[in-house]
Amino acid sequence: MEPSLVTGLYGEVSGLPAPVSAHSDLVRGSRLRYSQQWTLIADSNHHKSIRTVLPPGPCAPVAGELVSAISPIRGQRAVVRETSGHQLLEIWNHHGLRKCLNLTALKKHGRVYEDGSVGSGSQSVVFVGWYHEPFRLGLRFCSNRRSAIFKLDLDGNCGEHMVVVSGSDLSVSCPRLSPDGSTIVYLQGRDLYMVDRQSNKVTSLSDSLPDLSKVFGSWKLLTVQKDLMRVGFLPSAGEAVTWQTLQQPIMTVDLHWTVLDVTPPPEEDNTHYSGLDFGAVLVKPTRRLHETKIPLVVFIHGGPHSQFPAEWNSTTAGLAQLGFAVLMVNYRGSTGFGQDSILSLIGNIGTQDVKDVQRAVLTALQSDITLDPKRLAVIGGSHGGFLSCHLVGQYPEFYRACAARNPVINAATLLGTSDIVDWRYSSVGLQYSYDQIPTAEALAAMLEKSPITHAAQIKAPVLLMLGGKDRRVSPHQGLELYKALKSRASPVRLTAEVHNTLSISGLFAKGFCSCGVEQRKRVYACETLLDMEMSRPWGCDM
């Protein structure tokens, strides 16, 4: 397939509305953040019923803004913006810029993290601050860091914790103010809490439903308007949440998808957390491009404590449009399957998660005869790249191609360069403390669980995509595997984005294929690898 056709198709699917307020721009070769305003008119006779949903306003790009929030009291807007290495807090009203504070110069807390964890009142801003002593650990994709809610007055005074929560090792997010400013609502893990600003009394809003975590997989608090949250109303005791659809989805791509439930066989069960199952999402093109069976791309998420929800994924949609089926695997350890599932993976990376992905693939092949068991590829980034490289090493006769973005290849050599050194220990089942000194035993445990130990068995062609400024997974990780494969004359190709990070932000579709001038080659390289290697006879040179 011609490069222009591949990048054009990916450009089409990446520009469609997504569940997150960001999409990729092909001209810039980067992801854009945008905002959109909705107007809801409540029923005057029943305030928990929405009478009218007005058409949404146009999407507006939010250039240069890290986070922003609208004050529910005076209509002011708080914006955190970064300029020349300094983070500025700007307060805007209908007359223009009212106040500008240099947060970096105040030296009251670390950097503001751009995840939307900010709220605005009439005379203050509340936000989430993360503890960073004795040194900082990575925040991106790490939602469980110890944190608290702070208040910043417009005169620049940063007070004590506005919300006092029990214990000192908790993680909070998404603080939101009620319209009259008397109440703060925020998330702590998957539980929702409310704080009375006068008394500082903390009340759980999740207690009204038994075991909320089993009812709803995840929450993200967008705003509070009276008792309206997100697009659902807070229920009274014993009632269910009433949800309102703001806009019907735009269906422009015809795909077939199904959710697979996977149960590990007895020999793969975790003895400490037995009886756990997991899932996968299988997406296929509705119409086959040829009469032959459909080649399958196994898509593995990173984290590892993340997940593939049953929602729009532009990478998956693009591959399906090219004629591939895609299996998105939520192995044990993925979020949304309970705490036991999370804990079951600790100390078992490189074994349990690898077997889970392989089990999911076998389940898909057994349940769907349209899939071609002889044309299988695996793709993934970060821990997903870690698993992708494990799979082609542990099952060298099974997969025909592998594309890995910023993969973890050798956990032992990654220890001294990663911004989440605590996870390097925890992932292999070891305790971590800030004053930890590496031992031979710890390094041996990390090496034992790493894909590099299986590099000599890899037969499938491998495409490595690396970000030169990645603080989470050093590009030298990918280089280790590249050299190991090159020295054995194994088919391997490496592409690097010198100025990009873990997500390789210049790459479209959540980091897999990029569409700038030079980056168009990466889209074509990835698609060509999958297309050629899954159609040629086994054993041909790359």
XYZ file of C-alpha atoms in Angstrom:
542
model
C 0.000 0.000 0.000
C 1.265 3.472 -0.890
C 2.576 5.621 2.024
C 0.164 8.457 1.206
C -2.814 6.092 1.411
C -1.690 4.710 4.766
C -1.047 8.095 6.365
C -4.238 9.506 4.836
C -6.311 6.718 6.340
C -4.698 7.148 9.757
C -5.237 10.879 9.510
C -8.946 10.283 8.972
C -9.445 8.023 11.999
C -7.207 10.074 14.317
C -9.216 13.224 13.658
C -12.530 11.748 14.794
C -13.945 12.761 18.208
C -12.412 10.712 21.018
C -13.296 10.134 24.699
C -10.383 12.356 25.726
C -10.097 16.027 24.818
C -7.115 15.591 22.555
C -6.515 14.424 19.031
C -3.645 14.375 16.601
C -2.891 17.039 14.032
C -1.160 15.714 10.938
C 0.369 19.040 9.910
C 2.012 19.662 13.280
C 2.751 15.987 13.836
C 1.557 16.332 17.432
C -1.463 15.938 19.686
C -3.743 18.923 20.272
C -5.821 19.781 23.318
C -9.171 21.424 22.755
C -12.232 22.444 24.735
C -15.936 22.285 23.974
C -18.833 23.916 25.823
C -22.168 22.257 26.543
C -25.318 24.023 27.763
C -27.800 21.987 29.810
C -31.221 23.320 30.810
C -32.729 21.579 33.848
C -36.404 20.835 34.284
C -37.856 23.496 36.596
C -40.223 20.954 38.151
C -37.640 18.249 38.677
C -34.112 19.522 39.132
C -32.617 16.059 38.615
C -33.956 15.922 35.082
C -32.389 17.647 32.092
C -35.070 19.222 29.900
C -32.887 20.366 27.024
C -29.351 19.822 25.808
C -28.377 22.638 23.468
C -26.054 21.883 20.549
C -22.416 22.041 21.665
C -20.199 24.934 20.685
C -17.310 24.462 18.266
C -14.139 22.796 19.499
C -11.556 25.443 20.389
C -7.825 24.612 20.630
C -6.252 25.413 23.988
C -2.791 26.559 22.941
C -0.092 26.796 25.584
C -2.382 25.935 28.496
C -1.429 23.189 30.928
C -4.712 23.264 32.871
C -7.623 25.657 33.259
C -10.829 25.968 35.265
C -13.891 28.235 35.353
C -14.997 29.756 38.666
C -18.636 28.806 39.352
C -19.148 32.016 41.348
C -17.957 35.005 39.329
C -17.276 33.473 35.955
C -13.522 33.895 36.278
C -11.133 31.581 34.510
C -7.892 30.237 36.018
C -5.169 29.174 33.585
C -1.802 27.583 34.310
C 0.571 28.346 31.475
C 4.254 27.561 30.965
C 6.613 30.210 29.590
C 10.421 30.041 29.431
C 10.581 27.334 32.071
C 8.253 29.161 34.501
C 4.701 28.125 35.309
C 2.310 31.062 35.575
C -1.142 31.182 37.136
C -3.409 33.605 35.272
C -6.847 34.742 36.464
C -9.078 36.069 33.680
C -12.503 37.703 33.859
C -14.710 39.429 31.302
C -12.503 42.537 31.495
C -9.285 40.656 30.697
C -6.312 39.450 32.747
C -6.961 40.183 36.419
C -3.970 38.544 38.109
C -0.797 36.715 37.133
C 1.316 34.778 39.646
C 4.651 33.116 38.992
C 4.128 29.702 40.621
C 7.721 28.683 40.005
C 9.067 31.753 41.830
C 6.796 31.134 44.845
C 8.613 27.841 45.523
C 5.685 26.513 47.544
C 5.261 23.272 45.630
C 6.572 21.422 42.614
C 5.381 21.724 39.052
C 1.667 21.762 38.312
C 0.817 18.542 36.548
C -1.375 18.969 33.495
C -4.075 16.393 34.280
C -6.878 18.847 34.972
C -6.575 18.610 38.784
C -7.475 22.222 39.456
C -10.544 24.181 40.553
C -11.249 27.898 40.751
C -13.148 29.982 43.301
C -13.811 33.719 43.600
C -10.647 34.578 45.556
C -8.580 31.403 45.419
C -7.570 28.386 43.378
C -7.589 24.848 44.749
C -5.328 22.262 43.218
C -3.620 18.934 43.811
C -0.003 19.082 44.957
C 2.348 16.091 44.992
C 4.994 15.475 47.651
C 8.503 15.325 46.212
C 10.918 14.759 49.089
C 13.619 13.507 49.247
C 13.481 13.539 45.431
C 10.862 13.537 42.713
C 9.368 10.427 41.224
C 7.615 10.384 37.852
C 4.010 11.587 37.752
C 2.944 10.925 34.177
C 0.666 7.859 34.081
C 1.262 7.405 37.850
C -2.069 8.351 39.387
C -1.289 6.865 42.810
C 1.407 9.308 43.958
C 1.049 10.737 47.474
C -0.753 14.051 47.187
C -3.048 16.546 48.907
C -5.342 19.432 48.014
C -3.892 22.937 48.436
C -5.443 26.396 48.269
C -3.664 29.316 46.611
C -5.028 32.792 47.419
C -4.874 35.430 44.715
C -2.448 37.411 46.869
C 0.052 34.608 46.403
C -0.188 33.044 49.855
C -0.173 29.282 49.795
C -1.914 27.896 52.871
C -1.762 24.551 54.558
C -3.614 21.549 53.166
C -7.117 22.683 52.524
C -8.430 19.169 52.905
C -7.162 17.037 55.774
C -7.546 13.374 54.875
C -6.825 10.420 57.143
C -3.396 8.907 56.710
C -0.377 10.297 54.928
C -0.068 7.996 51.920
C -3.181 8.824 49.921
C -3.684 10.032 46.382
C -6.327 12.596 45.412
C -7.399 14.142 42.115
C -9.986 16.270 40.316
C -10.928 18.871 42.984
C -14.085 20.773 42.027
C -15.903 23.631 43.786
C -19.664 23.869 44.206
C -21.287 26.987 42.656
C -21.484 28.808 45.998
C -17.909 27.887 46.902
C -18.924 26.154 50.136
C -18.077 22.613 49.096
C -15.207 20.808 47.416
C -15.779 17.480 45.697
C -12.758 15.366 44.794
C -11.668 11.844 43.963
C -9.557 9.611 46.176
C -8.750 6.526 44.182
C -12.104 5.413 42.816
C -14.104 6.948 45.656
C -15.806 10.330 45.604
C -15.545 12.671 48.608
C -17.142 15.962 49.615
C -15.589 18.542 51.966
C -17.467 21.286 53.803
C -15.103 24.284 53.619
C -16.454 25.802 56.839
C -16.069 22.745 59.061
C -13.509 20.774 56.982
C -15.778 17.745 57.448
C -15.089 15.042 54.857
C -18.009 12.912 53.668
C -17.835 9.970 51.310
C -20.333 10.197 48.455
C -19.578 6.617 47.457
C -21.010 5.091 50.630
C -24.579 5.408 49.351
C -23.982 2.544 46.954
C -22.678 -0.879 48.057
C -19.174 -1.494 46.706
C -19.129 1.260 44.127
C -15.987 -0.138 42.491
C -18.024 -3.092 41.253
C -20.722 -0.834 39.793
C -18.541 1.676 37.964
C -15.081 0.875 36.667
C -13.679 4.409 36.772
C -14.588 8.002 37.515
C -13.332 11.353 36.289
C -15.002 14.321 37.925
C -15.480 17.046 35.335
C -17.542 19.657 37.139
C -20.129 20.244 39.868
C -23.286 22.303 39.240
C -25.604 22.015 42.215
C -25.760 18.219 42.439
C -25.075 17.612 38.756
C -21.770 15.853 38.149
C -20.367 15.009 34.746
C -23.555 13.995 32.875
C -25.145 12.178 35.805
C -26.895 13.214 39.008
C -25.770 12.218 42.479
C -28.304 9.601 43.617
C -30.189 9.571 46.858
C -29.653 6.604 49.161
C -30.621 3.398 47.428
C -31.068 5.040 44.014
C -29.018 4.506 40.898
C -27.158 7.251 39.048
C -29.210 8.817 36.263
C -27.064 9.388 33.167
C -27.779 11.757 30.305
C -26.397 11.374 26.788
C -25.237 14.752 25.517
C -24.585 13.787 21.910
C -25.032 10.640 19.885
C -21.738 9.154 18.675
C -20.574 9.837 15.168
C -20.296 6.541 13.318
C -18.060 6.921 10.291
C -16.052 3.687 10.492
C -17.828 0.365 10.154
C -16.115 -2.093 12.498
C -17.176 -5.242 14.303
C -16.093 -5.635 17.924
C -16.675 -8.057 20.755
C -15.441 -8.515 24.320
C -13.766 -11.819 25.181
C -13.686 -13.263 28.699
C -10.518 -15.251 29.310
C -9.989 -17.732 32.141
C -6.430 -18.954 32.789
C -6.061 -22.755 32.950
C -5.192 -24.265 36.353
C -1.462 -24.372 35.587
C -1.469 -20.601 34.932
C -3.573 -19.652 37.951
C -2.009 -17.399 40.598
C -1.936 -19.397 43.835
C -2.072 -16.248 45.992
C -4.912 -14.686 43.966
C -6.701 -17.679 42.486
C -9.815 -17.620 40.360
C -9.044 -14.384 38.526
C -10.061 -14.005 34.927
C -9.364 -11.173 32.504
C -10.593 -9.843 29.199
C -9.763 -8.697 25.713
C -11.471 -6.631 23.022
C -11.455 -8.067 19.503
C -12.012 -5.610 16.638
C -12.367 -6.745 13.044
C -13.124 -5.110 9.717
C -16.756 -5.687 8.865
C -15.896 -6.638 5.303
C -12.805 -8.653 4.501
C -10.524 -7.190 1.852
C -9.822 -10.684 0.537
C -11.474 -14.071 0.785
C -8.622 -15.412 2.916
C -8.622 -15.393 6.696
C -7.931 -12.139 8.528
C -4.422 -11.490 9.900
C -4.431 -10.643 13.613
C -2.482 -7.871 15.350
C -2.154 -8.369 19.113
C -2.184 -4.906 20.730
C -0.810 -4.760 24.314
C -1.258 -1.750 26.591
C 1.473 -0.337 28.815
C 1.330 0.557 32.464
C 1.099 -2.265 33.278
C -1.732 -0.993 35.517
C -3.753 0.475 32.683
C -6.424 -0.929 30.393
C -8.094 -0.997 27.011
C -11.664 0.213 27.626
C -14.391 -0.655 25.138
C -14.117 2.733 23.464
C -12.778 4.356 20.311
C -9.102 3.685 19.654
C -7.646 5.294 16.557
C -4.704 2.875 16.311
C -7.076 -0.074 16.324
C -9.490 1.591 13.903
C -6.667 2.398 11.493
C -5.349 -1.151 11.504
C -8.851 -2.541 11.006
C -9.361 -0.213 8.053
C -6.160 -1.644 6.573
C -7.653 -5.143 6.803
C -6.230 -6.393 10.107
C -8.118 -7.753 13.072
C -6.889 -6.314 16.378
C -6.941 -8.010 19.771
C -6.548 -5.539 22.669
C -5.621 -7.594 25.733
C -6.344 -6.634 29.345
C -4.074 -9.143 31.076
C -4.240 -9.711 34.850
C -2.865 -6.553 36.442
C -4.935 -4.277 34.206
C -7.147 -1.764 35.971
C -10.886 -2.321 36.168
C -10.741 -5.943 37.317
C -10.357 -5.380 41.064
C -7.447 -4.908 43.453
C -6.584 -8.600 43.559
C -5.933 -8.511 39.837
C -3.580 -5.553 40.318
C -1.695 -7.267 43.144
C -1.451 -10.577 41.304
C 1.007 -9.119 38.810
C 3.458 -7.767 41.391
C 6.537 -9.980 41.226
C 5.184 -11.852 38.204
C 5.973 -9.571 35.284
C 7.503 -11.377 32.349
C 5.641 -14.588 33.187
C 2.011 -14.122 34.246
C 1.321 -11.205 31.902
C 3.102 -12.920 29.003
C 1.082 -16.104 29.487
C -2.129 -14.076 29.782
C -1.578 -12.390 26.430
C -0.746 -15.717 24.801
C -3.837 -17.279 26.398
C -6.005 -14.438 25.087
C -4.641 -14.945 21.567
C -5.343 -18.681 21.709
C -8.852 -17.979 23.006
C -9.514 -15.561 20.132
C -8.234 -18.009 17.534
C -10.360 -20.832 18.948
C -13.528 -18.730 19.144
C -13.259 -17.022 15.740
C -12.443 -19.170 12.720
C -12.093 -16.096 10.464
C -8.748 -15.245 12.117
C -5.571 -16.558 10.521
C -3.362 -18.368 13.069
C -0.442 -18.250 10.650
C -0.420 -14.464 10.349
C 0.018 -12.975 13.828
C 1.829 -9.807 14.837
C 2.277 -8.112 18.204
C 2.572 -4.392 18.996
C 2.858 -2.382 22.211
C 4.581 0.487 23.991
C 6.487 0.744 27.291
C 5.306 -2.288 29.299
C 3.339 -3.255 26.198
C 6.637 -3.208 24.299
C 8.174 -5.234 27.129
C 5.495 -7.892 26.615
C 5.692 -7.721 22.816
C 9.414 -8.497 22.900
C 8.852 -11.225 25.488
C 6.255 -12.886 23.261
C 8.406 -13.033 20.127
C 11.244 -14.378 22.295
C 9.248 -16.924 24.287
C 7.065 -18.018 21.337
C 9.466 -17.603 18.377
C 7.470 -19.870 16.034
C 4.139 -18.189 16.755
C 4.432 -14.518 15.733
C 5.415 -13.135 12.340
C 6.266 -9.516 13.271
C 6.735 -7.209 16.263
C 6.534 -3.398 16.544
C 7.593 -2.016 19.948
C 7.527 1.619 21.095
C 9.993 2.546 23.849
C 10.064 -1.014 25.181
C 11.534 -2.088 28.523
C 14.194 -4.584 27.455
C 16.478 -4.962 30.481
C 14.950 -3.947 33.824
C 18.338 -4.187 35.538
C 20.042 -1.589 33.332
C 16.901 0.581 33.435
C 17.103 0.920 37.220
C 19.489 3.879 37.257
C 17.794 5.919 34.514
C 14.026 5.606 35.063
C 11.977 8.331 36.775
C 9.905 5.641 38.533
C 12.676 3.745 40.277
C 10.149 2.590 42.894
C 8.276 0.593 40.245
C 11.477 -1.055 39.072
C 11.672 -2.726 42.489
C 7.945 -3.260 43.085
C 7.375 -4.876 39.700
C 9.719 -7.746 40.535
C 8.268 -8.166 44.029
C 10.877 -6.235 46.025
C 10.252 -3.535 48.620
C 11.451 -0.015 47.817
C 12.712 2.841 49.961
C 14.201 6.163 48.919
C 17.633 5.256 50.342
C 17.737 1.948 48.459
C 21.133 0.789 47.155
C 21.034 -1.817 44.356
C 22.159 -5.315 45.288
C 23.333 -8.158 43.117
C 20.229 -10.148 44.077
C 17.863 -7.327 43.088
C 19.581 -6.770 39.748
C 19.534 -10.498 39.048
C 15.774 -10.613 39.728
C 15.192 -7.719 37.322
C 17.343 -9.278 34.597
C 15.623 -12.646 34.977
C 12.233 -11.084 34.149
C 13.489 -9.075 31.145
C 12.953 -9.750 27.418
C 16.701 -9.468 26.741
C 17.128 -12.958 28.206
C 15.092 -14.341 25.262
C 16.700 -12.221 22.538
C 18.663 -15.126 21.072
C 15.401 -16.972 20.310
C 13.711 -14.108 18.410
C 13.030 -14.939 14.749
C 10.293 -12.457 13.813
C 11.286 -9.098 12.295
C 11.254 -6.366 14.951
C 10.556 -2.645 14.487
C 11.785 -0.484 17.411
C 10.428 3.067 17.816
C 12.295 5.120 20.414
C 11.884 8.547 22.017
C 15.194 10.272 22.710
C 13.964 12.288 25.723
C 12.042 9.573 27.492
C 12.576 9.753 31.258
C 10.542 6.638 31.943
C 12.167 4.175 29.557
C 15.568 5.230 28.258
C 16.079 4.809 24.489
C 19.152 2.756 25.398
C 16.711 -0.009 26.323
C 15.661 -0.403 22.709
C 19.266 -0.075 21.605
C 20.183 -3.079 23.768
C 17.768 -5.287 21.868
C 18.745 -3.730 18.537
C 22.410 -4.633 19.074
C 21.542 -8.119 20.331
C 19.473 -8.818 17.200
C 21.892 -7.151 14.793
C 24.794 -9.215 16.140
C 22.830 -12.347 15.282
C 21.776 -11.118 11.834
C 18.140 -11.112 12.986
C 15.823 -8.794 11.024
C 15.443 -5.547 13.003
C 14.808 -1.890 12.200
C 15.149 1.093 14.538
C 13.596 4.540 14.187
C 14.107 7.325 16.744
C 12.495 10.659 17.573
C 15.340 12.561 19.231
C 13.129 15.232 20.831
C 10.244 13.033 21.973
C 9.337 11.327 25.237
C 7.586 8.159 26.426
C 4.379 8.707 24.485
C 6.398 9.987 21.516
C 3.964 12.903 21.317
C 4.751 13.592 17.678
C 3.264 10.225 16.828
C -0.371 9.951 16.040
C -2.725 7.366 17.460
C -1.474 7.387 21.020
C 2.103 6.995 20.043
C 2.340 4.414 17.299
C 2.508 6.130 13.963
C 3.538 9.688 13.194
C 2.549 11.957 10.385
C 5.023 14.825 10.134
C 7.215 15.064 7.039
C 9.843 12.629 8.319
C 7.364 10.868 10.545
C 5.238 9.707 7.619
C 7.949 7.136 7.032
C 7.188 5.655 10.452
C 3.529 5.067 9.616
C 4.532 3.349 6.427
C 7.289 1.374 8.178
C 4.879 0.006 10.761
C 2.159 -0.864 8.250
C 4.667 -2.291 5.779
C 6.189 -4.512 8.460
C 2.775 -5.920 9.340
C 1.634 -6.212 5.731
C 4.786 -7.787 4.308
C 5.751 -10.071 7.168
C 2.274 -11.495 7.553
C 1.961 -12.262 3.839
C 5.404 -13.642 2.993
C 6.438 -17.306 3.517
C 7.977 -17.952 6.934
C 11.764 -17.589 7.096
C 12.313 -15.021 4.311
C 14.747 -12.166 4.970
C 13.362 -8.768 5.931
